[in-house]
Phi, psi and omega in degrees: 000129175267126201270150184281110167109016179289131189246147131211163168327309173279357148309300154334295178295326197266311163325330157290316190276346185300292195296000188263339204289302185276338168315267212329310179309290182327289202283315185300312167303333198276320185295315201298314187258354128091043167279138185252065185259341188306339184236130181238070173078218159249031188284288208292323171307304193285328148324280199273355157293292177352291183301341188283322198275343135346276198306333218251008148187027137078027166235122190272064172239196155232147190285125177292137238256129160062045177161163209260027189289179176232157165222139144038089160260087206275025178300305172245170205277133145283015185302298200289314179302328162308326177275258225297334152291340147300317154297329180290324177314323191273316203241017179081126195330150181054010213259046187273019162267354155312309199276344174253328176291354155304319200249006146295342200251344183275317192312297182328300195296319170318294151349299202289300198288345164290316177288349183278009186256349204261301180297342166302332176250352142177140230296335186279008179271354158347265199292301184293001165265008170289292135030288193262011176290298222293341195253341181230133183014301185290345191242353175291336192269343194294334189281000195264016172229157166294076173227183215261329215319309203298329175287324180291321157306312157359289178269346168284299174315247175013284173299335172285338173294305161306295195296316142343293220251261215344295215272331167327353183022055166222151200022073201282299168333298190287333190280323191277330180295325205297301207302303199294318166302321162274318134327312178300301203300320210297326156008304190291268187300320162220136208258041174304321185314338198289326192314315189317317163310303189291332151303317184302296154009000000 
């Protein structure tokens, strides 16, 4: 029997399989129902063009006019075209029900650090804020598109979790590397993050 606010591994885990379901439900109707909703236009194109062409000459550029040189691709952030060429690489070139049930699995994690971030101020807040990451509507929905959020949520949770747990003054070295590392990648992907120093503040 799990006690509220209790950590452990099977904790851990029910929290994760929690936060995985309705994203999984979502992208599984989507597959299921041959809906071609997984691309949002042309948002989702300046991602995954990045990534093809990365993959297809191993350069985050673009080819330059009137010669085969690459320059630069400085239009976006490389964090996410960077995720989705990875993925593409494993689960085949365009393969986007790959990328999203990748990022159902980024979502599960997201979930374990809101409650653990939630349990950083007390222990019993635990479940209901796992409770209420898996249901809600603006972030559940994100894994089922090519968009950036969910890997950018990914790393804001994480570094807010860490950063969080600090005054706990236990593994203070690995919680400031966590915070920096994650903060640094969210950087990568959307450059919304910059606003944040100045919210802290």
């Amino acid at each position: 029997m799990l006690k509220p606010g209790s950590l452990n591994a099977i904790a851990i885990s029910i929290i994760f399989l929690i936060g995985c379901v309705v994203p999984f439900v979502g992208v599984m109707t989507i597959v299921l129902t041959g809906t071609e909703v997984f691309i949002v236009g042309g948002d989702s194109e300046k991602f995954y063009r990045p990534a093809f062409r990365l993959i297809e000459t191993g350069i985050y550029g673009f080819a330059a006019e009137g010669g085969q040189s690459y320059g630069p691709d400085l239009d976006i952030l490389p964090g996410y075209p960077l995720f989705l060429a990875a993925v593409f690489k494993i689960f085949g070139l365009g393969n986007y029900t790959a990328v999203a049930f990748v990022q159902v699995i980024l979502y599960g994690t997201v979930t374990v650090a809101i409650a653990l971030s939630a349990r950083s101020f007390r222990a019993e807040w635990m479940w209901p804020a796992a409770f209420l990451a898996a249901v809600w509507p603006n972030m559940v929905v994100r894994p089922t598109t090519i968009m950036s959020e969910t890997l950018f949520l990914f790393y804001f949770v994480w570094g807010m979790c860490a950063l969080l747990w600090l005054p706990k003054g236990r593994y203070v070295f690995w919680l400031l590397f966590s915070t920096g590392l994650c903060f640094g990648m969210a950087y990568m992907v959307r450059p919304i993050l910059l606003f944040f120093p100045v919210l802290v503040l």
